[in-house]
XYZ file of C-alpha atoms in Angstrom:
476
model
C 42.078 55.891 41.392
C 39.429 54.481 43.882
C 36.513 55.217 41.767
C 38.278 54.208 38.638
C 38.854 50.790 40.246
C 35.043 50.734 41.300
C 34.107 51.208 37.954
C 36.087 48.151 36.745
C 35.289 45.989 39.407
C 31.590 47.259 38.275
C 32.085 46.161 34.841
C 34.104 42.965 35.563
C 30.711 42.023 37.705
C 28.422 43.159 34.628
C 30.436 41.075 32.644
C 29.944 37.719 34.794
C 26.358 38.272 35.277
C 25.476 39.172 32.034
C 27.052 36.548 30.286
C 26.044 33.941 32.839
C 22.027 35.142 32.108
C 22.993 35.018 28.381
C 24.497 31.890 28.402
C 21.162 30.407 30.173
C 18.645 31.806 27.726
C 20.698 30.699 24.824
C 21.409 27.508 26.353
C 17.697 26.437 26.728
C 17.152 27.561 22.645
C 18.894 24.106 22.058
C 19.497 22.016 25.160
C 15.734 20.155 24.752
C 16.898 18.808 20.970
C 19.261 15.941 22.288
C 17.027 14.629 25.099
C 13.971 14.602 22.473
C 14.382 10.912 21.732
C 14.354 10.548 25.980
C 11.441 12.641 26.204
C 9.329 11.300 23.969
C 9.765 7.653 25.559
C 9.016 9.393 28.799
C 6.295 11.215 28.471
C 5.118 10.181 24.147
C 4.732 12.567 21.729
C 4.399 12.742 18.030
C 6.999 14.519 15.510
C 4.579 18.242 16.237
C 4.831 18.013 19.842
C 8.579 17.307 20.106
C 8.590 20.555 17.885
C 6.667 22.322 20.554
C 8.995 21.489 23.338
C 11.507 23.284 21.284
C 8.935 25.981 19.661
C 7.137 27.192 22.853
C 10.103 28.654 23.959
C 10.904 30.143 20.945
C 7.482 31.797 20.309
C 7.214 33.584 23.980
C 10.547 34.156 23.308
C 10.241 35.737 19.807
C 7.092 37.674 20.567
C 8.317 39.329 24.192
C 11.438 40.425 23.203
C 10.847 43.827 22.121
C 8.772 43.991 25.153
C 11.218 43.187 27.512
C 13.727 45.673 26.218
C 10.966 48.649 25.898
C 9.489 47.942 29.574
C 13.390 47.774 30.733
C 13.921 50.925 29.534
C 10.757 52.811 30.522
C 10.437 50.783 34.187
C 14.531 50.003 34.817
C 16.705 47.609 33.093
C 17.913 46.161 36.249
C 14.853 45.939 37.967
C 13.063 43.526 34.990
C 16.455 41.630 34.292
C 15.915 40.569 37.762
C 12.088 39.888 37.419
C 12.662 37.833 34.094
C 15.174 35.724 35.575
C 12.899 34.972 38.401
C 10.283 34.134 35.975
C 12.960 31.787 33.467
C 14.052 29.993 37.033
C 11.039 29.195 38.569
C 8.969 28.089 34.815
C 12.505 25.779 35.008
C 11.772 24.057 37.770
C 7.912 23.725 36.781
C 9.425 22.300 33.558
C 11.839 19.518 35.547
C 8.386 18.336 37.314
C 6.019 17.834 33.789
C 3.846 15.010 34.575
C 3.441 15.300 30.585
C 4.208 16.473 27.331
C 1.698 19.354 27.584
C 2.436 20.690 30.401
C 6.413 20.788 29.735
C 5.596 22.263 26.409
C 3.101 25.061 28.688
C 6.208 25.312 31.170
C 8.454 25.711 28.067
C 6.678 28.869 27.120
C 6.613 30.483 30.539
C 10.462 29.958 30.186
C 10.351 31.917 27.391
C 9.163 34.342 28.532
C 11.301 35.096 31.357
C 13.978 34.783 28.848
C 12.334 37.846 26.839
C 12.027 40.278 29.741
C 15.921 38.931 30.704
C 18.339 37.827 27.407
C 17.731 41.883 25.541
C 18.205 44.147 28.944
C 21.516 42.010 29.202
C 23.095 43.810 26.525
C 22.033 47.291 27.675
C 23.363 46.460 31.274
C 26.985 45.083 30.242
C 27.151 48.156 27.447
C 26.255 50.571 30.528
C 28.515 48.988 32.701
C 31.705 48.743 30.615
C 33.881 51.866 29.193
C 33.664 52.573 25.268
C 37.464 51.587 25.283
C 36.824 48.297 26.566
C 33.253 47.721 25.468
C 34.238 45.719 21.993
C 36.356 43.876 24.099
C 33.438 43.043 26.591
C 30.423 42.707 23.868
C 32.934 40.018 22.192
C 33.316 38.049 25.306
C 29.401 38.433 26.092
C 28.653 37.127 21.687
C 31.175 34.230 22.058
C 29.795 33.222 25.255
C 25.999 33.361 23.721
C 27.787 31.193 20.681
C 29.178 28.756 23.194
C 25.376 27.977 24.822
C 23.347 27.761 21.447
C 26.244 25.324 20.041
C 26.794 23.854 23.706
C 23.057 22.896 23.923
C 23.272 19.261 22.807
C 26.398 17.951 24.310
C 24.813 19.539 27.705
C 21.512 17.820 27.226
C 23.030 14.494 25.874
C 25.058 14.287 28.827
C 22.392 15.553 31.312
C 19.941 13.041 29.919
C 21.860 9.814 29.986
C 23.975 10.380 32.837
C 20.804 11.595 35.442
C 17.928 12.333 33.609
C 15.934 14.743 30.772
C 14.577 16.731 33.743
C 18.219 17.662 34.827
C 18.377 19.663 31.614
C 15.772 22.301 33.111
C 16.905 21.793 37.084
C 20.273 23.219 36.017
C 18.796 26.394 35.554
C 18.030 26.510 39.243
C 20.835 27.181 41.047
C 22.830 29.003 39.024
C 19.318 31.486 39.007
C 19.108 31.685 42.527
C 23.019 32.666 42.823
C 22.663 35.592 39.913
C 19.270 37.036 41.658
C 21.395 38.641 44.674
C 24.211 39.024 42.545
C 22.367 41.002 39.649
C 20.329 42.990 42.563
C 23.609 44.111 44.609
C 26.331 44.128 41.994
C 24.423 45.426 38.892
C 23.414 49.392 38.651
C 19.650 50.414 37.981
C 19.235 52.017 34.368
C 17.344 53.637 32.142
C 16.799 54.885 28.269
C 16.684 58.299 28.595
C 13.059 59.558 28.314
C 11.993 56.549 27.300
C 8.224 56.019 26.784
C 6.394 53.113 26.194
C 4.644 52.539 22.923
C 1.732 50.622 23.549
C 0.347 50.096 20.308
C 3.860 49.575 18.712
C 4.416 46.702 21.378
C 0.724 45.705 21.142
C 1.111 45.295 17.112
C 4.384 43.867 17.599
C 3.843 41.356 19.624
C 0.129 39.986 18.125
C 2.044 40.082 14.301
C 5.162 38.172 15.553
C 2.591 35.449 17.154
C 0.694 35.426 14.316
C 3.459 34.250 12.061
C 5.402 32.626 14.409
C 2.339 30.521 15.329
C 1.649 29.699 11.893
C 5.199 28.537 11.221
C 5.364 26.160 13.909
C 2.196 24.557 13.564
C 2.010 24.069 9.900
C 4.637 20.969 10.001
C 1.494 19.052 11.804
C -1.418 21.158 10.067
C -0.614 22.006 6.684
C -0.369 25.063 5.260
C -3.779 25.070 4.136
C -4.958 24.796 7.234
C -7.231 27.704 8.944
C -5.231 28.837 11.574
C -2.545 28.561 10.259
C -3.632 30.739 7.326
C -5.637 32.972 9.662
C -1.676 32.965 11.849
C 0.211 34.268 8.435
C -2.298 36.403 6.771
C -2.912 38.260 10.427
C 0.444 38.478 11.343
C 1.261 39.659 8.294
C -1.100 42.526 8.340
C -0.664 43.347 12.288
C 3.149 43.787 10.903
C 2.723 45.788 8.171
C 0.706 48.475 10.807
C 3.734 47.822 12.900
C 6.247 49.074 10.293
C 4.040 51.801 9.164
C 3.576 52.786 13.128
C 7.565 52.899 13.425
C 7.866 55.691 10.797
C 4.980 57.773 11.865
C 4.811 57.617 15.483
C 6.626 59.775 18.167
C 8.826 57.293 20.241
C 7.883 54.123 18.843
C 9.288 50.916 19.994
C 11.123 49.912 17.056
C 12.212 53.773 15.002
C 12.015 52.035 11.270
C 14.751 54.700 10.384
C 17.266 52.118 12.186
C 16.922 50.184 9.087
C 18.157 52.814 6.929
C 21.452 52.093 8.427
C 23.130 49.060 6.116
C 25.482 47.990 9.011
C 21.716 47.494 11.586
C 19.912 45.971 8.781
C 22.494 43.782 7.756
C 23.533 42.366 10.397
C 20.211 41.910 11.637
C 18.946 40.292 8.282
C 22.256 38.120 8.487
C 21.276 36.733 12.036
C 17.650 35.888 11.190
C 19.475 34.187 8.348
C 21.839 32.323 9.977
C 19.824 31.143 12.871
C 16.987 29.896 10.099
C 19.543 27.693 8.266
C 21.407 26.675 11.770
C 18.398 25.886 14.329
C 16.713 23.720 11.971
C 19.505 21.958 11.314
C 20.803 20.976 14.791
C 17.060 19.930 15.392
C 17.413 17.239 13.262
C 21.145 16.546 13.295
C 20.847 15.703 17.106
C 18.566 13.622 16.430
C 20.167 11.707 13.332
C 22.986 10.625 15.415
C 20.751 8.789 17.751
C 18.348 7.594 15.683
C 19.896 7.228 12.595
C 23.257 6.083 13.745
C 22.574 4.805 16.970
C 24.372 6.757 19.359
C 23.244 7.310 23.213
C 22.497 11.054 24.018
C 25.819 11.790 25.333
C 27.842 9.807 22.544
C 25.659 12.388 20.216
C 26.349 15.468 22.558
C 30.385 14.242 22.589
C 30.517 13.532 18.787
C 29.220 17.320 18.003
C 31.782 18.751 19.685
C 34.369 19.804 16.772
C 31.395 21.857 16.264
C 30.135 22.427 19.423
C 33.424 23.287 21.178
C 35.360 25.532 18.817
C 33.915 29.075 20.028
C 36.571 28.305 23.046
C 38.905 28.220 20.470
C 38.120 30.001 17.946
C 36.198 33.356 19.832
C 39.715 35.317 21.072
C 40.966 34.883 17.680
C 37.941 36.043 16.416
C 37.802 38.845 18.669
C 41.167 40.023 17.968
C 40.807 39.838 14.219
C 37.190 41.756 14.642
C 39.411 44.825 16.328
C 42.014 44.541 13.656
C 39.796 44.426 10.115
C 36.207 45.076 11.213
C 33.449 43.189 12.283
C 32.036 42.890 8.495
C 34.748 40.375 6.916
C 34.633 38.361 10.345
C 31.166 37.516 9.924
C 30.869 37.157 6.437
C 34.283 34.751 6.611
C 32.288 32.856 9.498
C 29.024 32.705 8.047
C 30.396 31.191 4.555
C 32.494 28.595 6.894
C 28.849 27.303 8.627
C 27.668 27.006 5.429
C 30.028 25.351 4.230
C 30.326 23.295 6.783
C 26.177 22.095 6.901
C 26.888 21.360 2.688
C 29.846 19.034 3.583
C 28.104 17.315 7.016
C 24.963 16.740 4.660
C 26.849 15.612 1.836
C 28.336 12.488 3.619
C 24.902 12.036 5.575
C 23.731 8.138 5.355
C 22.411 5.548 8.017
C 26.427 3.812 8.364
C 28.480 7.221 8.062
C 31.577 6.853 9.712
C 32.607 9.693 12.542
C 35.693 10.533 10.693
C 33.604 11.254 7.378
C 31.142 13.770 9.428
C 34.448 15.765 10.717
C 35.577 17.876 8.664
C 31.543 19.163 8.356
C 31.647 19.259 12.450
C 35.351 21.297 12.363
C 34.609 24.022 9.515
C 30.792 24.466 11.173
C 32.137 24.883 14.493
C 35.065 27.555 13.475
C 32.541 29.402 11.174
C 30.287 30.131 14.088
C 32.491 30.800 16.298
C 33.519 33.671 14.121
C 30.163 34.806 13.460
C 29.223 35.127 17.272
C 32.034 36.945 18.668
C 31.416 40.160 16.841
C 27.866 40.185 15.895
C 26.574 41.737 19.158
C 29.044 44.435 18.671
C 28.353 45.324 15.561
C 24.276 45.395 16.517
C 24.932 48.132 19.613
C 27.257 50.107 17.534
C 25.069 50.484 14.368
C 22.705 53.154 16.845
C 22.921 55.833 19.442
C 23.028 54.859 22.995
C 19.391 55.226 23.666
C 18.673 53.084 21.305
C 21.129 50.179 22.302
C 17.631 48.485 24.281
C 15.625 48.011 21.732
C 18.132 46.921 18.921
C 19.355 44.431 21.616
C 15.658 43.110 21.219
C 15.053 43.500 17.778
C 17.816 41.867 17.210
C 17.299 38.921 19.320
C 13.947 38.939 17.771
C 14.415 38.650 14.531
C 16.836 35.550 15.542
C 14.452 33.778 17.332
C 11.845 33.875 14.241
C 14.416 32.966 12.408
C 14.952 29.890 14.495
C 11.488 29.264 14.706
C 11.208 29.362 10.975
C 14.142 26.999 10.551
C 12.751 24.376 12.798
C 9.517 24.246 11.032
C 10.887 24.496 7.361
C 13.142 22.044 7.621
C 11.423 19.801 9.735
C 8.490 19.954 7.162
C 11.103 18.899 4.560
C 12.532 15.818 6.771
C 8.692 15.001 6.835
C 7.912 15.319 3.194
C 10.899 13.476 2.193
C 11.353 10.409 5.647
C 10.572 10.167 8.783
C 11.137 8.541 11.687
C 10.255 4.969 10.773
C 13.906 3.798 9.781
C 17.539 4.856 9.844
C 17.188 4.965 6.565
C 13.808 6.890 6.198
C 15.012 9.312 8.686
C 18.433 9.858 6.628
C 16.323 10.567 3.557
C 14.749 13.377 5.431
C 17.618 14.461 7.129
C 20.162 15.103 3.820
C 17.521 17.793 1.543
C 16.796 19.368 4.880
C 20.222 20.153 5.650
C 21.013 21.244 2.062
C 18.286 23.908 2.468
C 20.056 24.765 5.914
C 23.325 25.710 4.198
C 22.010 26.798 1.403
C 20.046 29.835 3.858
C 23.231 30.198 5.704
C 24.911 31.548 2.804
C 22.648 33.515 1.670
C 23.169 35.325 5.293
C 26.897 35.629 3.944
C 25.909 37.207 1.430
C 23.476 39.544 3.264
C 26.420 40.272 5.749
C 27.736 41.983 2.903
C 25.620 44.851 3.376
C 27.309 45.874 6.414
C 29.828 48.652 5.766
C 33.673 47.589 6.204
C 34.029 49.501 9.507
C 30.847 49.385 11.294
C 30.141 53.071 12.187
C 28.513 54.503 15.127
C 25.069 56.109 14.216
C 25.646 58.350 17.625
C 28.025 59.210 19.892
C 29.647 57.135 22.565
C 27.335 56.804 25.530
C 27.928 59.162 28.322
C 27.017 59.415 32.233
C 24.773 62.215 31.259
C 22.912 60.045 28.081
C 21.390 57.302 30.305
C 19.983 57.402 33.799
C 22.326 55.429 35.848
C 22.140 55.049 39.088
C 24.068 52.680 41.689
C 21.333 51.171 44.030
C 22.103 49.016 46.586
């Protein structure tokens, strides 16, 4: 009875610190887009290097992510959660005291990469923590929770911004680090994938292909497409990818087994979540910024006005959970998915300089219900779509392929709000704004669609993870 109490208290602790780590990295994907406006009459900055304060997150981020969750299981999951949040704390506070807008867009990419070593192992360590009969449960609490901080980030920064100042959106990172280091070190048991190896070249061609594109996605908004490195970025990537795949069916233990993908419900729920976050990301970039300077609102009066959307995975996520137990995670997503699309068609539908608030909520409430829906299952479904060894690295190619995703959406659709306005009027920014956030919905549906692929009652590729799968041990 003792030890079975042990091992809830164990998992209850998992639970907090995971989620609170989750909710952080997630947070900071989004929190920078309502303070733009703020930051660029702080510190100046054209349309690109706004982007950047947004995209050098997301590129570290992107490109480390596999790495994280491969050195986490060859070196101890514990032992690098701890390191990345150390990293992702400290690169905040360097971020909170940018005397400019390069070196909070450098700061921004250290951030990320604490964030890649920290956001995949958090997965592994709540899965390892918590009992198979409770770990749907659990992994629903830890998606909605992740759902909550991405759709969070705006109302946070809005308020942040006008109420104290931009740099409070990076300084609140601080002390809720500095509480989770002891916490993670005492409360959290050491792990590891069981003889786990690590594949250089796989995470050396990984990481240079995901850069590559990445790279070239995010700069060609400011440098055309036609422009050398950014072709050099693609066609490289491309090629350093291609290798990669090729390396993950022929090598021994590589860092990403292509095999996974043979699996409908891992490929498409991963597919569905680049998807999604493509159509979703770019969006919110510019939407933030619509309401403030399209519409005139102060960064908080934006933050409080998204939050129909923002707020419904409070809502929405226990419902979601509970109907994810009863039918399958498959029609939960698919249902939510449709309802953010949906949702983007009907905000950009009513989308000019005077809208009224009451004409942008029904877009806000159907948005903010469809992604709640989509969030509370989709990290179960990804770690039960593999064997327990495997949980690691689908954690991070999964969170991978989201954050190119979101990379991708920010610079597609803010090359389409350049093409077709700008910045110069409430009007010329609207005109941007609408065809971009068709696009977004369009993409989001076509991640409905993909969700399709997964089977109705997402199957476990292995058995249920066991004591004697994964070396666990309790260090103080």
């Amino acid at each position: 009875m003792k030890q079975q109490a042990s091992s809830r208290g164990g998992a209850v602790w998992a639970l907090v610190i995971t989620s609170v780590a989750g909710f952080m990295a997630a947070l900071d994907n989004l929190v920078v887009t309502t303070a733009l406006p703020s930051i660029r009459e702080s510190l100046g900055g054209r349309l690109e290097e706004l982007e950047w304060t947004v995209n050098a997150y997301t590129l570290t981020f992107a490109v480390l992510l596999m790495t994280g969750a491969a050195l986490g299981d060859r070196f101890g999951r514990r032992r690098l959660f701890l390191a990345g949040l150390t990293v992702f704390t400290a690169a905040s506070a360097a971020a909170a005291l940018s005397p400019g807008i390069d070196e909070l867009i450098a700061f921004r990419a250290v951030q990320g990469v604490g964030a890649a070593v920290m956001m995949p192992l958090t997965l592994t360590l709540l899965t390892a923590a918590v009992p198979p009969a409770r770990r749907g449960m659990a992994l629903g609490f830890f998606g909605a929770v992740t759902g909550l901080a991405v759709a969070s980030g705006p109302l946070i920064g809005g308020s942040l911004t006008e109420h104290v100042s931009w740099q409070w959106i990076f300084w609140l990172n601080v002390p809720v680090g500095l509480i989770l280091l002891p916490l993670a070190r005492l409360r959290l048991a050491e792990s590891h994938a069981p003889e786990a190896r690590l594949d250089v070249p796989g995470t050396v061609l990984v990481s240079g292909g995901l850069f590559g594109i990445v790279y070239a996605l995010v700069s060609s908004t400011s440098d055309g497409w036609t422009d050398p490195l950014v072709l050099t970025g693609l066609i490289a990537g491309t090629l350093l990818l291609g290798v990669f795949v090729r390396h993950g069916f022929r090598a021994k233990n590589p860092v990403l087994p292509m095999r996974l993908f043979r699996d409908r419900a891992f490929f498409g729920i991963n597919m569905a979540s680049l998807l999604m976050f493509l159509g979703m990301f770019g969006s919110i970039f510019l939407l933030s910024q619509f309401l403030q300077n399209a519409l005139g609102y102060s960064p908080t009066e934006a933050g409080l006005r998204m939050l129909p959307w923002t707020g419904m995975p409070m809502l929405v996520a226990p419902v979601a959970g509970y109907l994810a137990d009863r039918l399958g995670g498959r029609p939960v997503v698919v249902t939510g998915l449709a309802l953010q699309a949906v949702g983007l068609g009907l905000f950009a539908a009513v989308l000019e300089p005077d809208v009224s608030y009451s004409a942008q909520l029904p877009g806000l409430i159907v948005g903010g219900i469809g992604m709640a829906l989509y969030f509370a299952p989709a990290a179960s479904l990804v770690m039960s779509s593999v064997r327990p060894g495997e949980q690691g690295i689908a954690s991070g190619a999964n969170n991978a392929l989201r954050e190119v995703g979101g990379a991708l959406g920010v610079a597609v659709l803010a090359a389409v709000f350049s093409a077709q306005g700008g910045y110069g009027s409430p009007q010329a920014f609207s005109d941007g704004t609408v065809p971009a956030v068709w696009i977004g919905a369009g993409v989001v549906a076509l991640a409905a669609l993909t969700a399709l692929l997964i089977p109705r009652r997402g199957r476990v590729t292995g058995p249920a993870p066991e004591a004697s799968e994964e070396r666990v041990s309790v260090a103080a």
